[in-house]
mmCIF file of C-alpha atoms in Angstrom:
data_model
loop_
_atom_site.group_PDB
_atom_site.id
_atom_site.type_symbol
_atom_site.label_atom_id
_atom_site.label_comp_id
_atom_site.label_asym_id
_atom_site.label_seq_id
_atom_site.Cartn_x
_atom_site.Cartn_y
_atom_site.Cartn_z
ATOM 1 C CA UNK P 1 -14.449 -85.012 -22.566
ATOM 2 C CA UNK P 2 -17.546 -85.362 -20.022
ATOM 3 C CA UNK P 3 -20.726 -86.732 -21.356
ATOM 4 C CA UNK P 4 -23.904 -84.452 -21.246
ATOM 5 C CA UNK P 5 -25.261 -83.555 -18.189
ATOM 6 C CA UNK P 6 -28.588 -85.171 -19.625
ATOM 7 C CA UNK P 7 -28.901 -88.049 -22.166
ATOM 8 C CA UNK P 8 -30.635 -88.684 -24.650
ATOM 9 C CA UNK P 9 -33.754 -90.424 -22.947
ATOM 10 C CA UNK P 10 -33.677 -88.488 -20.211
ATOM 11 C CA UNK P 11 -34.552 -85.667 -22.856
ATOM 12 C CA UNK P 12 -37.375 -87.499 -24.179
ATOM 13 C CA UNK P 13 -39.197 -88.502 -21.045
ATOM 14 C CA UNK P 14 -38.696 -84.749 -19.754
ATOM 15 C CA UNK P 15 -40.392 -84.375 -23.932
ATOM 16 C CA UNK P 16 -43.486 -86.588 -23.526
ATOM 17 C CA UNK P 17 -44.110 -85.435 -19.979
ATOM 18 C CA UNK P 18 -44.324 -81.382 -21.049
ATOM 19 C CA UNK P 19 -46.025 -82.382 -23.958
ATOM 20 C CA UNK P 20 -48.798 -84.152 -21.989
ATOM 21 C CA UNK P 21 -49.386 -81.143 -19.484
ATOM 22 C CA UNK P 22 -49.964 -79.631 -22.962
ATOM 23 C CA UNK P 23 -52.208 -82.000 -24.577
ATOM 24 C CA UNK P 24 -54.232 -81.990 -21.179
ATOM 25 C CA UNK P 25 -55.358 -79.024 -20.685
ATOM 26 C CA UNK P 26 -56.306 -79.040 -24.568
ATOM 27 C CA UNK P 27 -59.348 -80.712 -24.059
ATOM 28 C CA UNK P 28 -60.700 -78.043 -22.094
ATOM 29 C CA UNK P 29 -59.566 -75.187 -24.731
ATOM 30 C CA UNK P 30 -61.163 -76.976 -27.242
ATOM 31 C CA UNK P 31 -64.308 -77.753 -25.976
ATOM 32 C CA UNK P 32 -64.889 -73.886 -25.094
ATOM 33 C CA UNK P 33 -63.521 -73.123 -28.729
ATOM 34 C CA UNK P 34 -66.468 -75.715 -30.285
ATOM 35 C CA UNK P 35 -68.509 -73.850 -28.659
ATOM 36 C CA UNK P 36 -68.338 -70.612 -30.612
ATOM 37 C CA UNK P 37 -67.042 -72.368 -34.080
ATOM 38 C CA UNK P 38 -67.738 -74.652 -36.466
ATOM 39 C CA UNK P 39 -65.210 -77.676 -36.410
ATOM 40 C CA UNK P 40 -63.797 -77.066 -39.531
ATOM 41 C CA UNK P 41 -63.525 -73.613 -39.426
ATOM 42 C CA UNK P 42 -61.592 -74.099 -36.364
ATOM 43 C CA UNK P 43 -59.164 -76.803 -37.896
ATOM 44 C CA UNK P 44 -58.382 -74.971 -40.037
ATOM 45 C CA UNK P 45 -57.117 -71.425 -38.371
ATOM 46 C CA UNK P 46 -55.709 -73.671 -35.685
ATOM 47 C CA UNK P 47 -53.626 -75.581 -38.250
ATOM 48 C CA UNK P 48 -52.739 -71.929 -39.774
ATOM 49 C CA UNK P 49 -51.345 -70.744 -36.560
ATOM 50 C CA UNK P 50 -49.230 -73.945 -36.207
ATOM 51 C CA UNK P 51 -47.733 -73.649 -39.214
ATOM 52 C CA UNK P 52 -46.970 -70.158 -39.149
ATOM 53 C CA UNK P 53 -44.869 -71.101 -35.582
ATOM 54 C CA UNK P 54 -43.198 -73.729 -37.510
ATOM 55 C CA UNK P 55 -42.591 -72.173 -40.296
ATOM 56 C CA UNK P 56 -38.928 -70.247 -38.538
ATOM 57 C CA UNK P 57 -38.009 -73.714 -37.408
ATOM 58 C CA UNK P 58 -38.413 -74.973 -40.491
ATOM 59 C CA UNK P 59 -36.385 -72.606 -42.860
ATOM 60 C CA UNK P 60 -33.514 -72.408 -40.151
ATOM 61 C CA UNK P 61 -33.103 -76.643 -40.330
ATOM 62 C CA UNK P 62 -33.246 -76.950 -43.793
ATOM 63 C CA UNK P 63 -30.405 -74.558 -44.233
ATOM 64 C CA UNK P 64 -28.260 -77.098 -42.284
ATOM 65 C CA UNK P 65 -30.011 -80.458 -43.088
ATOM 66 C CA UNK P 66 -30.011 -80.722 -47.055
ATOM 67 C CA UNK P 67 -30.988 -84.804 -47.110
ATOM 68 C CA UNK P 68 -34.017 -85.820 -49.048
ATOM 69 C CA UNK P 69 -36.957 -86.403 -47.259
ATOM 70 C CA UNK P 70 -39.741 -89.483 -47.837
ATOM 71 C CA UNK P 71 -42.346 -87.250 -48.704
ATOM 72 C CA UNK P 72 -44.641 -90.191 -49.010
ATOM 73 C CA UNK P 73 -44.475 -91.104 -45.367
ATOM 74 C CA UNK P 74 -44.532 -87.506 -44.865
ATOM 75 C CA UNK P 75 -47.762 -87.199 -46.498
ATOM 76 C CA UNK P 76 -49.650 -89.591 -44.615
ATOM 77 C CA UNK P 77 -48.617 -88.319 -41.226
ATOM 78 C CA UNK P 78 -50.202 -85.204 -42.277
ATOM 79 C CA UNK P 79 -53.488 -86.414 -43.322
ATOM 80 C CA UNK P 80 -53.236 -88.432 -40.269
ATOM 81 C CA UNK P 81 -52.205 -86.197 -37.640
ATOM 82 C CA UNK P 82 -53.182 -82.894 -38.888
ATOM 83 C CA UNK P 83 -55.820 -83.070 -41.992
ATOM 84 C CA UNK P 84 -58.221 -85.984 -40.725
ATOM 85 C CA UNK P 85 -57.168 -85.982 -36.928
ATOM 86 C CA UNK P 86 -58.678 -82.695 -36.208
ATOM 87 C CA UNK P 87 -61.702 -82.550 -38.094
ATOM 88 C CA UNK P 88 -62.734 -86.187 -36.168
ATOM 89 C CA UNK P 89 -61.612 -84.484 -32.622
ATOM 90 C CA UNK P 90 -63.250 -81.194 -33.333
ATOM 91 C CA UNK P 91 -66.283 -82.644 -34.371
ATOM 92 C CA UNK P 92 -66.375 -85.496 -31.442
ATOM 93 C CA UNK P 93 -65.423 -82.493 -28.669
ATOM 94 C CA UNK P 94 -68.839 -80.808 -29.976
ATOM 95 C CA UNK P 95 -70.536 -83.625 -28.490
ATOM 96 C CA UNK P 96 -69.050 -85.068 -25.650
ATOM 97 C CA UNK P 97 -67.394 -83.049 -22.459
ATOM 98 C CA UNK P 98 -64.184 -82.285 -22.100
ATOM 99 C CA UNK P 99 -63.315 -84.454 -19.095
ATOM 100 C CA UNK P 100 -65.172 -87.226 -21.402
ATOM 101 C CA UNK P 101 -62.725 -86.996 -24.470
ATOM 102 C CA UNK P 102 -59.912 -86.964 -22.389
ATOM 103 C CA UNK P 103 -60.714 -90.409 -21.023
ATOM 104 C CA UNK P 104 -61.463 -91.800 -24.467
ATOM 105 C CA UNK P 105 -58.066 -90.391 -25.500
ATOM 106 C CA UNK P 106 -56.260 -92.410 -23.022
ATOM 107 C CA UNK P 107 -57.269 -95.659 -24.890
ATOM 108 C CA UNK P 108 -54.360 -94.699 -27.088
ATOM 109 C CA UNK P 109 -51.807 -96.688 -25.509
ATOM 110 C CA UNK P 110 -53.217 -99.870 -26.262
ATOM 111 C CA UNK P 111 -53.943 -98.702 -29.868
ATOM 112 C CA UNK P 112 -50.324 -97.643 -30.340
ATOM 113 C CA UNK P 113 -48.550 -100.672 -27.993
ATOM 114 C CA UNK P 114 -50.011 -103.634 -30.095
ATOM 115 C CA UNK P 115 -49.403 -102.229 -33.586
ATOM 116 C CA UNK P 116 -45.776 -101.267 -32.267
ATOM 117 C CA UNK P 117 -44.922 -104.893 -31.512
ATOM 118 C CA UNK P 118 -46.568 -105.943 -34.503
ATOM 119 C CA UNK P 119 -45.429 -103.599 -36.767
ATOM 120 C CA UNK P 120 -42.413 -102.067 -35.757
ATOM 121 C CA UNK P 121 -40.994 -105.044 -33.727
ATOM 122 C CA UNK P 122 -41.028 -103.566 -30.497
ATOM 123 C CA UNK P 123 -40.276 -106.350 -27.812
ATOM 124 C CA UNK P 124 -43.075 -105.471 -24.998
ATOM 125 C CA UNK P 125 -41.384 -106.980 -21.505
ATOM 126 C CA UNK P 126 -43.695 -108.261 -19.218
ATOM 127 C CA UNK P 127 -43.229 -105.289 -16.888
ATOM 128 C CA UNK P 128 -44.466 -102.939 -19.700
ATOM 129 C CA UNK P 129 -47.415 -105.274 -20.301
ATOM 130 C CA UNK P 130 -48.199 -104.659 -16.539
ATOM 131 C CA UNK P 131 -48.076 -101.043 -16.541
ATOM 132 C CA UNK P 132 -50.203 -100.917 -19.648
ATOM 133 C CA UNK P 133 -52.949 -102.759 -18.192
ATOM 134 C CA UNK P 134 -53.169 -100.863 -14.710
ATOM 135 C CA UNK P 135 -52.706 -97.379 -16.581
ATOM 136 C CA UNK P 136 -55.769 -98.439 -18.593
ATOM 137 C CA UNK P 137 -57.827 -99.890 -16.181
ATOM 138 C CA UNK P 138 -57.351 -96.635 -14.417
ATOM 139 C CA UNK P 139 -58.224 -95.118 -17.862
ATOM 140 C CA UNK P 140 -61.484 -96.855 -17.344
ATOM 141 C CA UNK P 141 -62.517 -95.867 -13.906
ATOM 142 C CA UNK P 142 -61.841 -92.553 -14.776
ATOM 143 C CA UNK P 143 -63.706 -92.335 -17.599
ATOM 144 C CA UNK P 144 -66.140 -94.704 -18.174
ATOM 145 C CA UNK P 145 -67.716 -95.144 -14.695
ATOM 146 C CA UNK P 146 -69.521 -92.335 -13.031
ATOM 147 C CA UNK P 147 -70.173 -90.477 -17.105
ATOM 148 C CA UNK P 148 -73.129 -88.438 -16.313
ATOM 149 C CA UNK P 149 -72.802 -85.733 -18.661
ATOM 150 C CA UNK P 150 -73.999 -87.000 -21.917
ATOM 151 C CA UNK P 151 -75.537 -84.642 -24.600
ATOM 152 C CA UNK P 152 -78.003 -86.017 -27.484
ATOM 153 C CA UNK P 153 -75.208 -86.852 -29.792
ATOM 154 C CA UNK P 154 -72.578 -88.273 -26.804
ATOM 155 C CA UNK P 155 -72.643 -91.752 -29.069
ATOM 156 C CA UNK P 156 -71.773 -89.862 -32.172
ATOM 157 C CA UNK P 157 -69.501 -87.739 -30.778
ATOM 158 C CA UNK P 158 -67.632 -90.973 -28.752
ATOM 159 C CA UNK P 159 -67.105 -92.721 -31.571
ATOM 160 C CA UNK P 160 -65.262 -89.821 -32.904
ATOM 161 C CA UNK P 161 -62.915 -89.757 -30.745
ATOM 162 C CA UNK P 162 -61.982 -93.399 -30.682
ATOM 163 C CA UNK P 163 -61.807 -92.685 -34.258
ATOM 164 C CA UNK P 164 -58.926 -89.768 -33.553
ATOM 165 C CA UNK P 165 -57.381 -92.582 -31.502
ATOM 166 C CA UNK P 166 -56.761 -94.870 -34.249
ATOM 167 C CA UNK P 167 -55.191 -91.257 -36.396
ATOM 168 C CA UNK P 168 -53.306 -90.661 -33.763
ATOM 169 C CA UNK P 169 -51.975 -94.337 -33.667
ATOM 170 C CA UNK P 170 -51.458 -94.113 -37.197
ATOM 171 C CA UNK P 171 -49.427 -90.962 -36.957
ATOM 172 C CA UNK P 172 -47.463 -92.025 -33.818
ATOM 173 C CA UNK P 173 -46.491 -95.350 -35.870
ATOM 174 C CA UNK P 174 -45.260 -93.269 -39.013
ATOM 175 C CA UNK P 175 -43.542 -91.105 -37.203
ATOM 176 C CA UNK P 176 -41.421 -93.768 -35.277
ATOM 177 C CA UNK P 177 -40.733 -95.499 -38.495
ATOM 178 C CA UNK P 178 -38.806 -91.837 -39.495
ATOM 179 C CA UNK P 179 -36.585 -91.316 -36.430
ATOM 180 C CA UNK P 180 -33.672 -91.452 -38.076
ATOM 181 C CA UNK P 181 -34.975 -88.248 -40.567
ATOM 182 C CA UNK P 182 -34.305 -85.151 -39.047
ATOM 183 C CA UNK P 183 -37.435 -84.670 -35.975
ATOM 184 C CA UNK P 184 -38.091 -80.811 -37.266
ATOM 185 C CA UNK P 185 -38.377 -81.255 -40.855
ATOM 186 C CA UNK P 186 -40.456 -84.366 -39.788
ATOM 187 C CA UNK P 187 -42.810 -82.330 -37.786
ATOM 188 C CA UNK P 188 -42.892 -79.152 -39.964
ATOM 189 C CA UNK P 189 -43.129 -80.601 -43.174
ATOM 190 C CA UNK P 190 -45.965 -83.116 -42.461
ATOM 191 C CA UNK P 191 -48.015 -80.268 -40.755
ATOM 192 C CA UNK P 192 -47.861 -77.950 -43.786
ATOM 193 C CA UNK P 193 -49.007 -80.980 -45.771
ATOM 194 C CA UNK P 194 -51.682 -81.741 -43.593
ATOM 195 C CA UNK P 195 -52.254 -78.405 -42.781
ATOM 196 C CA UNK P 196 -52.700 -77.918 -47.026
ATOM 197 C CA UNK P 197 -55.373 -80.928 -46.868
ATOM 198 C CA UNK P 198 -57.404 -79.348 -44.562
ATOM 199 C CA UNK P 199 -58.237 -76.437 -46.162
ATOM 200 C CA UNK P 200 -60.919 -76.991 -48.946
ATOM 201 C CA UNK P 201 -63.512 -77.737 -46.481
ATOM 202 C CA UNK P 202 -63.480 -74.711 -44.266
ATOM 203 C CA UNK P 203 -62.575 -72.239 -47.423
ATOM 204 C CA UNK P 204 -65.681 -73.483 -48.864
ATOM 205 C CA UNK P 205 -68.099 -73.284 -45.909
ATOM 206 C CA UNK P 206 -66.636 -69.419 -45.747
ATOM 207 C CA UNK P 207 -67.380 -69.183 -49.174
ATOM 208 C CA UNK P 208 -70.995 -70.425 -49.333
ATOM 209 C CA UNK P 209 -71.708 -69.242 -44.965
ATOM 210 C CA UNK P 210 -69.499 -65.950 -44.210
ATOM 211 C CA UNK P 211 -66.928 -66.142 -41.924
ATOM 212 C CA UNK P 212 -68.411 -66.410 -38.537
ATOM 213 C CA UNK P 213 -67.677 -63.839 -35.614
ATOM 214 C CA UNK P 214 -64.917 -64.959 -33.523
ATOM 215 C CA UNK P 215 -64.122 -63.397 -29.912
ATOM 216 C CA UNK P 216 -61.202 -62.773 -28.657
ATOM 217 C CA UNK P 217 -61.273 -65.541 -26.509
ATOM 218 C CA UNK P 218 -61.732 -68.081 -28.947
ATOM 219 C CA UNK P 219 -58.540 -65.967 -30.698
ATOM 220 C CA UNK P 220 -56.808 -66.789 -27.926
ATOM 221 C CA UNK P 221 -57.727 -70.441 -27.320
ATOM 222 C CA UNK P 222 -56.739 -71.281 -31.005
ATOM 223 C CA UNK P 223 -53.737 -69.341 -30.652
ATOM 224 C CA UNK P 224 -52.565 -71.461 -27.637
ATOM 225 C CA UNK P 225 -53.605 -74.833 -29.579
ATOM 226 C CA UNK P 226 -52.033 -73.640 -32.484
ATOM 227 C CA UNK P 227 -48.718 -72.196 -31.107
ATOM 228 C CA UNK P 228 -48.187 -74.761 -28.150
ATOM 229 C CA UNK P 229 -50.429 -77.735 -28.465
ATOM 230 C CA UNK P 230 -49.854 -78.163 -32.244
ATOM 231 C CA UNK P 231 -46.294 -76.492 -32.925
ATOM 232 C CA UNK P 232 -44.318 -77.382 -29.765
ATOM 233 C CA UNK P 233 -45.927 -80.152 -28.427
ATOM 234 C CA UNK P 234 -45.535 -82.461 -32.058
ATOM 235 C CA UNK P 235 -41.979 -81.474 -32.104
ATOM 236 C CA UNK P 236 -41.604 -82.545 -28.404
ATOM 237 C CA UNK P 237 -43.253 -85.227 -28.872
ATOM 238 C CA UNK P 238 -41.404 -86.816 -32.575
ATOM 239 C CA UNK P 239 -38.132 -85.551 -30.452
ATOM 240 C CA UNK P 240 -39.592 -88.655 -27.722
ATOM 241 C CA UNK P 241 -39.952 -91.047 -30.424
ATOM 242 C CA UNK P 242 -36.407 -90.647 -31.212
ATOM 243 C CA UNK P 243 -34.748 -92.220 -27.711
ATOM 244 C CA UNK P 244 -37.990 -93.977 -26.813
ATOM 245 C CA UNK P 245 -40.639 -96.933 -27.859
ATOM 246 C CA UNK P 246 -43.483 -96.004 -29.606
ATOM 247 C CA UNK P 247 -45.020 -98.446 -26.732
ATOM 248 C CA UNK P 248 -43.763 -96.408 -23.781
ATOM 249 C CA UNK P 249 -44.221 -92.839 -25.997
ATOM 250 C CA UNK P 250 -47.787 -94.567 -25.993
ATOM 251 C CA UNK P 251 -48.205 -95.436 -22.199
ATOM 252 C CA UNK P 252 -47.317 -91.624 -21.173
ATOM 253 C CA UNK P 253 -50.613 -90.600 -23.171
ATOM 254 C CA UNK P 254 -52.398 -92.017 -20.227
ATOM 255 C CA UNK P 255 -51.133 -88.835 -18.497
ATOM 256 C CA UNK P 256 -53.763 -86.963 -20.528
ATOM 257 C CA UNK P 257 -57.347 -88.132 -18.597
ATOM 258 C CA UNK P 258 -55.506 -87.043 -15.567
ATOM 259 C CA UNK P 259 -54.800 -83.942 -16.363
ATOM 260 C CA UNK P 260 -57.482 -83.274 -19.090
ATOM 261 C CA UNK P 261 -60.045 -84.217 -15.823
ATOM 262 C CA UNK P 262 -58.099 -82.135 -13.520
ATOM 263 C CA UNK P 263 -58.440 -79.140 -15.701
ATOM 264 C CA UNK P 264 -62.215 -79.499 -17.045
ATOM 265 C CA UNK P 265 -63.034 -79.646 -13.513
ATOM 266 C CA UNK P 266 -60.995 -76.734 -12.255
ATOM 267 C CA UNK P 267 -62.334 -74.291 -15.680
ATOM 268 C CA UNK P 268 -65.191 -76.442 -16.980
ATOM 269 C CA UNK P 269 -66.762 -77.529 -13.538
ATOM 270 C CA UNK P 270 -66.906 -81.146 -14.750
ATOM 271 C CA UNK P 271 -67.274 -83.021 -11.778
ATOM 272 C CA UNK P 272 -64.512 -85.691 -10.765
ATOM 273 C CA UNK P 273 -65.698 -88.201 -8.171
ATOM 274 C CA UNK P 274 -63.594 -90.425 -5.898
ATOM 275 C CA UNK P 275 -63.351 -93.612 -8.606
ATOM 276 C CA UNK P 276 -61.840 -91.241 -10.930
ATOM 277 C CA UNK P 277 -59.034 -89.981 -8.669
ATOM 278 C CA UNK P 278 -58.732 -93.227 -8.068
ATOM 279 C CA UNK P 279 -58.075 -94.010 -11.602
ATOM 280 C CA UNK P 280 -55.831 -91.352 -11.466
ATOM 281 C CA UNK P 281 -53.347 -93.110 -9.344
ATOM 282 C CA UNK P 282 -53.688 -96.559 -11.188
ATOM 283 C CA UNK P 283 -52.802 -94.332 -14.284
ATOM 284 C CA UNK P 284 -49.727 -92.923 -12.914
ATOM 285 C CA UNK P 285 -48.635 -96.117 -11.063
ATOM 286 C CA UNK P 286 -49.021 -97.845 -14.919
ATOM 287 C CA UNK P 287 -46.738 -95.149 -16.223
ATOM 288 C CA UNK P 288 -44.238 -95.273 -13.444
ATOM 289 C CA UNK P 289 -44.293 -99.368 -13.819
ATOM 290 C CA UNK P 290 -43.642 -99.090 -17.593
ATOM 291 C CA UNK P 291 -41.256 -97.033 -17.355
ATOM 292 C CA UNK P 292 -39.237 -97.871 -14.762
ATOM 293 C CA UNK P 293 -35.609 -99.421 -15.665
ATOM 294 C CA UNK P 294 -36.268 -98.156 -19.430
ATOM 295 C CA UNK P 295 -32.805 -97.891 -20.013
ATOM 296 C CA UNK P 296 -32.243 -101.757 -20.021
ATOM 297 C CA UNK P 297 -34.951 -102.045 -22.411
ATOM 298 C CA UNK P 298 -34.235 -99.502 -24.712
ATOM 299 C CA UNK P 299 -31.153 -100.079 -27.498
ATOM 300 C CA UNK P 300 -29.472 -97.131 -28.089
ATOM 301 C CA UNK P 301 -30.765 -96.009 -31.343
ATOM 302 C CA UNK P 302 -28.446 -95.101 -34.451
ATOM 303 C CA UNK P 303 -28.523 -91.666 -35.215
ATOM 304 C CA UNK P 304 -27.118 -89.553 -38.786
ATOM 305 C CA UNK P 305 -28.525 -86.573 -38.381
ATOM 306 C CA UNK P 306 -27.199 -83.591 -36.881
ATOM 307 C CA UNK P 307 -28.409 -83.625 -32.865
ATOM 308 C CA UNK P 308 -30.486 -81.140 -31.816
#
């Protein structure tokens, strides 16, 4: 019989590159959403609406997948991508701009590539070394050079987001380490738990505050980050973890300065200057050199569970 018209990795770079146009334009959402509401608040009705577009996805697979699932693992991808991720992001987007925290957030592909090699074993060939470095350095001239919108707290709210970096790392690593457990129970079931984690703190500053007044666009932007950037974009993006390094998932995150500048300045007015689109191009020419001739690089990874 013929093979599929599309493999298996060809399906998770399509993955990792929807899920960045995703993930990019979040930045922008969220800093407008900060805006009106408290962090935590905000967390948590975000987390609400993801798990409430999961939750289908969820009771249809487990009717068909019935294995046990490491709930322990499990657990700590939720506190680390859900529970602790988006309190630190929220909080950090309060302070810095949008185009800013996008440029922080492409230092993740150094904080997941090392780790992965470490950790995981991942065998980083000299090519994918190369890319790394140019996509960052292009990471840097977009976003560190040419910063001029700073607020009082820009510091505080920086070191935020290299602190959702290293959460993000964390859950990226875990979730590798399950990619032979079923990718939608994966995703669904840590974002419930996380999702669960993260309520205390916003239930109680309802309690003791009122809920505060919330517009309709605000609705709407936590609806979108909820529905797409939480729900469809973590299942896109465990699905690319499946076929794919944790390394190169990694690199492709350098996608989101790009595009998280691109936006900001096209909604947000942030200002992008000629270094940055240059930086642009080194990031994309990174990507393109990591990834290029993946296929000899990549073993063809064991899989028990029922394809998707």
């Amino acid at each position: 019989m013929p093979g599929p018209l599309i493999n298996k990795q060809t399906k998770g770079f399509l993955s990792i590159i929807f899920v960045m146009m995703i993930w990019g334009s979040s930045f922008t959402v969220t800093k407008l959403v900060v805006t009106e509401l408290p962090p935590h608040i905000f967390a948590g009705i975000r987390n609400l609406i993801g798990c409430a577009a999961l939750l289908p996805f969820y009771i249809a697979r487990r009717r068909k997948v019935k294995d046990r699932l490491p709930y322990g693992k499990l657990t700590l991808m939720g506190l680390a991508g859900t529970t602790l991720y988006y309190f630190v992001f929220n909080t950090g987007m309060k302070y810095v701009s949008a185009s800013t925290g996008a440029l922080i957030e492409g230092l993740a592909p150094v904080a997941i590539a090392i780790p992965a090699a470490i950790i995981l074993k991942e065998h980083l060939k000299k090519r994918a070394i190369a890319g790394i470095v140019l996509s960052v350095s292009g990471v840097i001239l977009v976003g560190f050079v040419g910063n001029a919108q700073r607020s009082e707290n820009a510091l505080l709210g920086s070191f935020l987001i290299v602190g959702a970096v290293l959460l993000w790392t964390a859950y990226t690593l875990l979730s590798r380490s399950l990619k032979e457990t079923d990718t939608v129970l994966v995703t669904t079931v840590s974002t419930f738990i996380g999702t669960a984690l993260s309520l205390p703190l916003p239930a109680y500053e309802i309690i003791t505050g009122g809920m505060p007044a919330i517009s309709w666009k605000v609705w709407a932007g936590m609806i979108y980050l909820g529905v797409f950037a939480s729900a469809v974009a973590y299942s896109l993006y465990n699905r690319a973890l499946e076929s794919l390094p944790a390394a190169q998932v990694g690199n492709f995150l350098n996608l989101n300065p790009v595009i998280g500048a691109l936006i900001a300045f096209l909604f947000l007015k942030d200002r992008l200057t000629g270094l940055q689109m240059a930086g642009g191009v080194l990031v994309l020419a990174g990507i393109w050199l990591s990834s290029r001739r993946a296929g000899a690089s990549v073993p063809a990874a064991s899989n028990s569970k029922i394809e998707k």
